[in-house]
Amino acid sequence: MGAKADETLEITYEELPTYLHANHSVYMDVDGDLYYLTDVNDRYWRVQDTTQKNDKGHYVDCSPLVPTISEFIELPFREGKSVKDLFEEATFFASVK
């Protein structure tokens, strides 16, 4: 997992799938709750809660794994809402190594 960049990432909803394909992850802040949107070996996608870590020190999943970005973006994970639903109120940050 990478670290959250300091500067806001300017991205449109239409650009998000291409960005995720190219960069494999992004941080998404919604009302002060920070989520890590990431892939698993470029095959499955998930949302992780950055406020919780497992015994290996990795963020805890707050969505199931799904195989496609299009499915991932529409998967409810926060109070029944998806990345698509939350996009307009979210702020995005690059994940930097």
PDB file of C-alpha atoms in Angstrom:
ATOM      1  CA  MET A   1       0.000   0.000   0.000  1.00  0.00           C
ATOM      2  CA  GLY A   2       1.207   3.448  -0.805  1.00  0.00           C
ATOM      3  CA  ALA A   3       1.070   6.657   1.173  1.00  0.00           C
ATOM      4  CA  LYS A   4      -1.529   9.349   0.538  1.00  0.00           C
ATOM      5  CA  ALA A   5      -0.162  12.243  -1.503  1.00  0.00           C
ATOM      6  CA  ASP A   6      -0.524  15.699   0.054  1.00  0.00           C
ATOM      7  CA  GLU A   7      -2.040  17.341  -2.998  1.00  0.00           C
ATOM      8  CA  THR A   8      -5.560  16.716  -4.228  1.00  0.00           C
ATOM      9  CA  LEU A   9      -5.881  14.626  -7.388  1.00  0.00           C
ATOM     10  CA  GLU A  10      -8.002  16.373 -10.010  1.00  0.00           C
ATOM     11  CA  ILE A  11      -9.910  13.592 -11.729  1.00  0.00           C
ATOM     12  CA  THR A  12     -13.338  13.199 -13.287  1.00  0.00           C
ATOM     13  CA  TYR A  13     -15.623  10.231 -12.780  1.00  0.00           C
ATOM     14  CA  GLU A  14     -15.082   9.247 -16.419  1.00  0.00           C
ATOM     15  CA  GLU A  15     -11.284   9.281 -15.903  1.00  0.00           C
ATOM     16  CA  LEU A  16     -11.341   7.165 -12.731  1.00  0.00           C
ATOM     17  CA  PRO A  17     -11.366   3.685 -14.374  1.00  0.00           C
ATOM     18  CA  THR A  18      -8.415   4.561 -16.621  1.00  0.00           C
ATOM     19  CA  TYR A  19      -6.562   6.072 -13.666  1.00  0.00           C
ATOM     20  CA  LEU A  20      -7.105   2.925 -11.594  1.00  0.00           C
ATOM     21  CA  HIS A  21      -5.962   0.665 -14.455  1.00  0.00           C
ATOM     22  CA  ALA A  22      -2.762   2.686 -14.804  1.00  0.00           C
ATOM     23  CA  ASN A  23      -2.007   3.383 -11.135  1.00  0.00           C
ATOM     24  CA  HIS A  24      -3.696   0.467  -9.317  1.00  0.00           C
ATOM     25  CA  SER A  25      -4.855   2.551  -6.346  1.00  0.00           C
ATOM     26  CA  VAL A  26      -6.133   5.891  -5.107  1.00  0.00           C
ATOM     27  CA  TYR A  27      -7.186   7.400  -1.779  1.00  0.00           C
ATOM     28  CA  MET A  28     -10.742   8.714  -1.458  1.00  0.00           C
ATOM     29  CA  ASP A  29     -11.821  11.054   1.355  1.00  0.00           C
ATOM     30  CA  VAL A  30     -15.545  11.310   2.089  1.00  0.00           C
ATOM     31  CA  ASP A  31     -16.488  13.624   4.963  1.00  0.00           C
ATOM     32  CA  GLY A  32     -13.194  12.922   6.738  1.00  0.00           C
ATOM     33  CA  ASP A  33     -13.396   9.135   6.252  1.00  0.00           C
ATOM     34  CA  LEU A  34     -10.414   7.977   4.200  1.00  0.00           C
ATOM     35  CA  TYR A  35     -10.684   4.908   1.964  1.00  0.00           C
ATOM     36  CA  TYR A  36      -8.053   3.147  -0.120  1.00  0.00           C
ATOM     37  CA  LEU A  37      -9.344   1.948  -3.496  1.00  0.00           C
ATOM     38  CA  THR A  38      -6.965  -0.699  -4.756  1.00  0.00           C
ATOM     39  CA  ASP A  39      -6.448  -3.857  -6.750  1.00  0.00           C
ATOM     40  CA  VAL A  40      -5.163  -7.259  -5.725  1.00  0.00           C
ATOM     41  CA  ASN A  41      -2.521  -8.345  -8.208  1.00  0.00           C
ATOM     42  CA  ASP A  42      -4.367  -6.417 -10.964  1.00  0.00           C
ATOM     43  CA  ARG A  43      -7.158  -9.034 -10.921  1.00  0.00           C
ATOM     44  CA  TYR A  44      -9.594  -8.054  -8.205  1.00  0.00           C
ATOM     45  CA  TRP A  45     -10.643  -4.701  -6.744  1.00  0.00           C
ATOM     46  CA  ARG A  46     -11.634  -3.657  -3.227  1.00  0.00           C
ATOM     47  CA  VAL A  47     -12.213  -0.690  -0.933  1.00  0.00           C
ATOM     48  CA  GLN A  48     -10.244  -0.604   2.297  1.00  0.00           C
ATOM     49  CA  ASP A  49     -10.838   1.348   5.500  1.00  0.00           C
ATOM     50  CA  THR A  50      -7.666   3.261   6.401  1.00  0.00           C
ATOM     51  CA  THR A  51      -8.675   3.624  10.062  1.00  0.00           C
ATOM     52  CA  GLN A  52      -8.320  -0.114  10.658  1.00  0.00           C
ATOM     53  CA  LYS A  53      -5.335  -2.403  10.120  1.00  0.00           C
ATOM     54  CA  ASN A  54      -5.034  -6.161  10.325  1.00  0.00           C
ATOM     55  CA  ASP A  55      -2.291  -8.104  12.116  1.00  0.00           C
ATOM     56  CA  LYS A  56       0.006  -7.625   9.091  1.00  0.00           C
ATOM     57  CA  GLY A  57      -0.371  -3.838   9.240  1.00  0.00           C
ATOM     58  CA  HIS A  58      -2.540  -3.653   6.100  1.00  0.00           C
ATOM     59  CA  TYR A  59      -5.798  -1.762   5.784  1.00  0.00           C
ATOM     60  CA  VAL A  60      -8.940  -3.786   6.429  1.00  0.00           C
ATOM     61  CA  ASP A  61     -11.295  -4.491   3.508  1.00  0.00           C
ATOM     62  CA  CYS A  62     -14.703  -2.830   3.736  1.00  0.00           C
ATOM     63  CA  SER A  63     -15.975  -4.272   0.453  1.00  0.00           C
ATOM     64  CA  PRO A  64     -15.830  -7.718  -1.091  1.00  0.00           C
ATOM     65  CA  LEU A  65     -13.367  -8.443  -3.882  1.00  0.00           C
ATOM     66  CA  VAL A  66     -14.774  -8.050  -7.387  1.00  0.00           C
ATOM     67  CA  PRO A  67     -13.085  -8.809 -10.730  1.00  0.00           C
ATOM     68  CA  THR A  68     -13.801  -5.670 -12.763  1.00  0.00           C
ATOM     69  CA  ILE A  69     -13.423  -1.943 -12.197  1.00  0.00           C
ATOM     70  CA  SER A  70     -16.908  -1.263 -13.526  1.00  0.00           C
ATOM     71  CA  GLU A  71     -18.394  -3.634 -10.941  1.00  0.00           C
ATOM     72  CA  PHE A  72     -16.075  -2.249  -8.259  1.00  0.00           C
ATOM     73  CA  ILE A  73     -17.135   1.380  -8.813  1.00  0.00           C
ATOM     74  CA  GLU A  74     -20.813   0.472  -8.384  1.00  0.00           C
ATOM     75  CA  LEU A  75     -20.330  -1.809  -5.357  1.00  0.00           C
ATOM     76  CA  PRO A  76     -21.967  -0.449  -2.172  1.00  0.00           C
ATOM     77  CA  PHE A  77     -19.494  -0.222   0.730  1.00  0.00           C
ATOM     78  CA  ARG A  78     -20.372   2.872   2.796  1.00  0.00           C
ATOM     79  CA  GLU A  79     -23.884   3.065   4.190  1.00  0.00           C
ATOM     80  CA  GLY A  80     -25.201   1.400   1.028  1.00  0.00           C
ATOM     81  CA  LYS A  81     -23.372   3.803  -1.287  1.00  0.00           C
ATOM     82  CA  SER A  82     -20.753   3.072  -3.926  1.00  0.00           C
ATOM     83  CA  VAL A  83     -17.753   4.974  -5.307  1.00  0.00           C
ATOM     84  CA  LYS A  84     -20.093   6.123  -8.091  1.00  0.00           C
ATOM     85  CA  ASP A  85     -22.650   7.414  -5.561  1.00  0.00           C
ATOM     86  CA  LEU A  86     -20.015   9.178  -3.444  1.00  0.00           C
ATOM     87  CA  PHE A  87     -17.817  10.529  -6.240  1.00  0.00           C
ATOM     88  CA  GLU A  88     -19.160  14.099  -6.316  1.00  0.00           C
ATOM     89  CA  GLU A  89     -18.699  14.599  -2.568  1.00  0.00           C
ATOM     90  CA  ALA A  90     -15.311  12.850  -2.419  1.00  0.00           C
ATOM     91  CA  THR A  91     -11.796  14.231  -2.631  1.00  0.00           C
ATOM     92  CA  PHE A  92      -9.158  12.019  -4.244  1.00  0.00           C
ATOM     93  CA  PHE A  93      -5.441  11.722  -3.584  1.00  0.00           C
ATOM     94  CA  ALA A  94      -2.793   9.745  -5.424  1.00  0.00           C
ATOM     95  CA  SER A  95      -1.160   6.821  -3.709  1.00  0.00           C
ATOM     96  CA  VAL A  96       2.595   7.342  -3.731  1.00  0.00           C
ATOM     97  CA  LYS A  97       5.311   4.816  -2.962  1.00  0.00           C
TER      98      LYS A  97
END
